[in-house]
């Protein structure tokens, strides 16, 4: 991965990760419903990527009902993230 300046913005947020081979980037972000103290930051991060209109970047986000930042939430993030990357895989 390399960094490239986004000419439409300034400051640290003006750099985004790009794949040097031009492959699309798929980003999966999640939070547990019981982590409500972190929601403003989570929603701010999601909005940053959604409003940035970054070419080649696909964002998927989820909030898991009844979960915190523990091992169950981490497992759900891995499983759902892999499912996003490999949607054709047999379930």
mmCIF file with all atom_site columns, C-alpha atoms in Angstrom:
data_model
loop_
_atom_site.group_PDB
_atom_site.id
_atom_site.type_symbol
_atom_site.label_atom_id
_atom_site.label_alt_id
_atom_site.label_comp_id
_atom_site.label_asym_id
_atom_site.label_entity_id
_atom_site.label_seq_id
_atom_site.pdbx_PDB_ins_code
_atom_site.Cartn_x
_atom_site.Cartn_y
_atom_site.Cartn_z
_atom_site.occupancy
_atom_site.B_iso_or_equiv
_atom_site.pdbx_formal_charge
_atom_site.auth_seq_id
_atom_site.auth_comp_id
_atom_site.auth_asym_id
_atom_site.auth_atom_id
_atom_site.pdbx_PDB_model_num
ATOM 1  C CA . UNK A 1 1  ? 0.000   0.000   0.000  1.00 0.00 ? 1  UNK A CA 1
ATOM 2  C CA . UNK A 1 2  ? 1.123   3.542   -0.682 1.00 0.00 ? 2  UNK A CA 1
ATOM 3  C CA . UNK A 1 3  ? -0.300  6.923   0.198  1.00 0.00 ? 3  UNK A CA 1
ATOM 4  C CA . UNK A 1 4  ? -1.503  9.419   -2.344 1.00 0.00 ? 4  UNK A CA 1
ATOM 5  C CA . UNK A 1 5  ? -2.604  13.003  -1.817 1.00 0.00 ? 5  UNK A CA 1
ATOM 6  C CA . UNK A 1 6  ? -6.248  13.749  -2.460 1.00 0.00 ? 6  UNK A CA 1
ATOM 7  C CA . UNK A 1 7  ? -6.166  17.141  -4.187 1.00 0.00 ? 7  UNK A CA 1
ATOM 8  C CA . UNK A 1 8  ? -9.627  18.174  -2.936 1.00 0.00 ? 8  UNK A CA 1
ATOM 9  C CA . UNK A 1 9  ? -8.716  18.250  0.778  1.00 0.00 ? 9  UNK A CA 1
ATOM 10 C CA . UNK A 1 10 ? -5.892  19.415  3.034  1.00 0.00 ? 10 UNK A CA 1
ATOM 11 C CA . UNK A 1 11 ? -4.164  18.237  6.204  1.00 0.00 ? 11 UNK A CA 1
ATOM 12 C CA . UNK A 1 12 ? -3.657  14.664  7.395  1.00 0.00 ? 12 UNK A CA 1
ATOM 13 C CA . UNK A 1 13 ? -7.071  13.607  6.075  1.00 0.00 ? 13 UNK A CA 1
ATOM 14 C CA . UNK A 1 14 ? -5.897  14.424  2.550  1.00 0.00 ? 14 UNK A CA 1
ATOM 15 C CA . UNK A 1 15 ? -4.012  11.129  2.345  1.00 0.00 ? 15 UNK A CA 1
ATOM 16 C CA . UNK A 1 16 ? -5.767  7.887   1.548  1.00 0.00 ? 16 UNK A CA 1
ATOM 17 C CA . UNK A 1 17 ? -4.451  4.372   1.099  1.00 0.00 ? 17 UNK A CA 1
ATOM 18 C CA . UNK A 1 18 ? -4.415  3.122   -2.462 1.00 0.00 ? 18 UNK A CA 1
ATOM 19 C CA . UNK A 1 19 ? -3.375  -0.194  -3.916 1.00 0.00 ? 19 UNK A CA 1
ATOM 20 C CA . UNK A 1 20 ? -0.421  0.395   -6.276 1.00 0.00 ? 20 UNK A CA 1
ATOM 21 C CA . UNK A 1 21 ? -1.874  -2.213  -8.668 1.00 0.00 ? 21 UNK A CA 1
ATOM 22 C CA . UNK A 1 22 ? -5.148  -0.286  -8.925 1.00 0.00 ? 22 UNK A CA 1
ATOM 23 C CA . UNK A 1 23 ? -7.195  -2.965  -7.172 1.00 0.00 ? 23 UNK A CA 1
ATOM 24 C CA . UNK A 1 24 ? -10.355 -1.815  -5.402 1.00 0.00 ? 24 UNK A CA 1
ATOM 25 C CA . UNK A 1 25 ? -10.185 -1.380  -1.624 1.00 0.00 ? 25 UNK A CA 1
ATOM 26 C CA . UNK A 1 26 ? -12.988 -2.832  0.486  1.00 0.00 ? 26 UNK A CA 1
ATOM 27 C CA . UNK A 1 27 ? -13.252 -1.445  4.012  1.00 0.00 ? 27 UNK A CA 1
ATOM 28 C CA . UNK A 1 28 ? -15.478 -3.035  6.665  1.00 0.00 ? 28 UNK A CA 1
ATOM 29 C CA . UNK A 1 29 ? -16.160 -1.106  9.889  1.00 0.00 ? 29 UNK A CA 1
ATOM 30 C CA . UNK A 1 30 ? -18.261 -2.346  12.773 1.00 0.00 ? 30 UNK A CA 1
ATOM 31 C CA . UNK A 1 31 ? -19.219 -1.509  16.345 1.00 0.00 ? 31 UNK A CA 1
ATOM 32 C CA . UNK A 1 32 ? -21.204 -3.202  19.059 1.00 0.00 ? 32 UNK A CA 1
ATOM 33 C CA . UNK A 1 33 ? -24.580 -1.767  20.019 1.00 0.00 ? 33 UNK A CA 1
ATOM 34 C CA . UNK A 1 34 ? -23.473 -1.653  23.670 1.00 0.00 ? 34 UNK A CA 1
ATOM 35 C CA . UNK A 1 35 ? -20.512 0.595   22.803 1.00 0.00 ? 35 UNK A CA 1
ATOM 36 C CA . UNK A 1 36 ? -22.806 3.604   22.510 1.00 0.00 ? 36 UNK A CA 1
ATOM 37 C CA . UNK A 1 37 ? -20.177 5.935   24.023 1.00 0.00 ? 37 UNK A CA 1
ATOM 38 C CA . UNK A 1 38 ? -18.121 5.339   20.859 1.00 0.00 ? 38 UNK A CA 1
ATOM 39 C CA . UNK A 1 39 ? -20.964 5.909   18.362 1.00 0.00 ? 39 UNK A CA 1
ATOM 40 C CA . UNK A 1 40 ? -20.166 9.573   17.644 1.00 0.00 ? 40 UNK A CA 1
ATOM 41 C CA . UNK A 1 41 ? -16.636 8.589   16.627 1.00 0.00 ? 41 UNK A CA 1
ATOM 42 C CA . UNK A 1 42 ? -17.799 5.554   14.673 1.00 0.00 ? 42 UNK A CA 1
ATOM 43 C CA . UNK A 1 43 ? -20.372 7.586   12.738 1.00 0.00 ? 43 UNK A CA 1
ATOM 44 C CA . UNK A 1 44 ? -17.836 10.347  12.145 1.00 0.00 ? 44 UNK A CA 1
ATOM 45 C CA . UNK A 1 45 ? -15.370 7.844   10.650 1.00 0.00 ? 45 UNK A CA 1
ATOM 46 C CA . UNK A 1 46 ? -18.063 6.264   8.464  1.00 0.00 ? 46 UNK A CA 1
ATOM 47 C CA . UNK A 1 47 ? -19.174 9.714   7.257  1.00 0.00 ? 47 UNK A CA 1
ATOM 48 C CA . UNK A 1 48 ? -15.570 10.676  6.487  1.00 0.00 ? 48 UNK A CA 1
ATOM 49 C CA . UNK A 1 49 ? -15.208 7.773   4.071  1.00 0.00 ? 49 UNK A CA 1
ATOM 50 C CA . UNK A 1 50 ? -18.718 8.085   2.612  1.00 0.00 ? 50 UNK A CA 1
ATOM 51 C CA . UNK A 1 51 ? -18.390 11.811  1.906  1.00 0.00 ? 51 UNK A CA 1
ATOM 52 C CA . UNK A 1 52 ? -14.827 11.547  0.626  1.00 0.00 ? 52 UNK A CA 1
ATOM 53 C CA . UNK A 1 53 ? -15.876 9.948   -2.651 1.00 0.00 ? 53 UNK A CA 1
ATOM 54 C CA . UNK A 1 54 ? -12.622 7.977   -2.848 1.00 0.00 ? 54 UNK A CA 1
ATOM 55 C CA . UNK A 1 55 ? -12.224 6.163   -6.171 1.00 0.00 ? 55 UNK A CA 1
ATOM 56 C CA . UNK A 1 56 ? -11.922 2.415   -5.774 1.00 0.00 ? 56 UNK A CA 1
ATOM 57 C CA . UNK A 1 57 ? -13.005 2.416   -2.112 1.00 0.00 ? 57 UNK A CA 1
ATOM 58 C CA . UNK A 1 58 ? -16.088 0.459   -1.055 1.00 0.00 ? 58 UNK A CA 1
ATOM 59 C CA . UNK A 1 59 ? -17.218 0.936   2.539  1.00 0.00 ? 59 UNK A CA 1
ATOM 60 C CA . UNK A 1 60 ? -19.507 -1.375  4.467  1.00 0.00 ? 60 UNK A CA 1
ATOM 61 C CA . UNK A 1 61 ? -20.422 -0.648  8.083  1.00 0.00 ? 61 UNK A CA 1
ATOM 62 C CA . UNK A 1 62 ? -22.472 -2.479  10.680 1.00 0.00 ? 62 UNK A CA 1
ATOM 63 C CA . UNK A 1 63 ? -23.622 -2.140  14.272 1.00 0.00 ? 63 UNK A CA 1
ATOM 64 C CA . UNK A 1 64 ? -24.050 -5.497  16.026 1.00 0.00 ? 64 UNK A CA 1
ATOM 65 C CA . UNK A 1 65 ? -27.067 -5.774  18.299 1.00 0.00 ? 65 UNK A CA 1
ATOM 66 C CA . UNK A 1 66 ? -26.305 -6.773  21.882 1.00 0.00 ? 66 UNK A CA 1
ATOM 67 C CA . UNK A 1 67 ? -22.507 -6.723  21.402 1.00 0.00 ? 67 UNK A CA 1
ATOM 68 C CA . UNK A 1 68 ? -19.592 -4.912  22.994 1.00 0.00 ? 68 UNK A CA 1
ATOM 69 C CA . UNK A 1 69 ? -15.942 -4.725  21.968 1.00 0.00 ? 69 UNK A CA 1
ATOM 70 C CA . UNK A 1 70 ? -15.272 -8.256  23.233 1.00 0.00 ? 70 UNK A CA 1
ATOM 71 C CA . UNK A 1 71 ? -14.360 -11.463 21.474 1.00 0.00 ? 71 UNK A CA 1
ATOM 72 C CA . UNK A 1 72 ? -17.877 -12.052 20.100 1.00 0.00 ? 72 UNK A CA 1
ATOM 73 C CA . UNK A 1 73 ? -17.914 -8.652  18.378 1.00 0.00 ? 73 UNK A CA 1
ATOM 74 C CA . UNK A 1 74 ? -14.428 -9.243  17.006 1.00 0.00 ? 74 UNK A CA 1
ATOM 75 C CA . UNK A 1 75 ? -15.459 -12.653 15.655 1.00 0.00 ? 75 UNK A CA 1
ATOM 76 C CA . UNK A 1 76 ? -18.517 -11.139 13.966 1.00 0.00 ? 76 UNK A CA 1
ATOM 77 C CA . UNK A 1 77 ? -16.340 -8.461  12.371 1.00 0.00 ? 77 UNK A CA 1
ATOM 78 C CA . UNK A 1 78 ? -13.932 -11.050 10.959 1.00 0.00 ? 78 UNK A CA 1
ATOM 79 C CA . UNK A 1 79 ? -16.706 -13.308 9.687  1.00 0.00 ? 79 UNK A CA 1
ATOM 80 C CA . UNK A 1 80 ? -18.757 -10.544 8.089  1.00 0.00 ? 80 UNK A CA 1
ATOM 81 C CA . UNK A 1 81 ? -15.636 -8.867  6.683  1.00 0.00 ? 81 UNK A CA 1
ATOM 82 C CA . UNK A 1 82 ? -14.545 -12.113 5.038  1.00 0.00 ? 82 UNK A CA 1
ATOM 83 C CA . UNK A 1 83 ? -18.055 -12.643 3.695  1.00 0.00 ? 83 UNK A CA 1
ATOM 84 C CA . UNK A 1 84 ? -17.876 -9.174  2.140  1.00 0.00 ? 84 UNK A CA 1
ATOM 85 C CA . UNK A 1 85 ? -14.552 -10.014 0.479  1.00 0.00 ? 85 UNK A CA 1
ATOM 86 C CA . UNK A 1 86 ? -15.653 -13.441 -0.726 1.00 0.00 ? 86 UNK A CA 1
ATOM 87 C CA . UNK A 1 87 ? -19.426 -13.245 -1.314 1.00 0.00 ? 87 UNK A CA 1
ATOM 88 C CA . UNK A 1 88 ? -19.465 -16.274 -3.626 1.00 0.00 ? 88 UNK A CA 1
ATOM 89 C CA . UNK A 1 89 ? -17.987 -18.612 -1.005 1.00 0.00 ? 89 UNK A CA 1
ATOM 90 C CA . UNK A 1 90 ? -20.265 -21.440 0.082  1.00 0.00 ? 90 UNK A CA 1
ATOM 91 C CA . UNK A 1 91 ? -21.852 -20.890 3.493  1.00 0.00 ? 91 UNK A CA 1
#
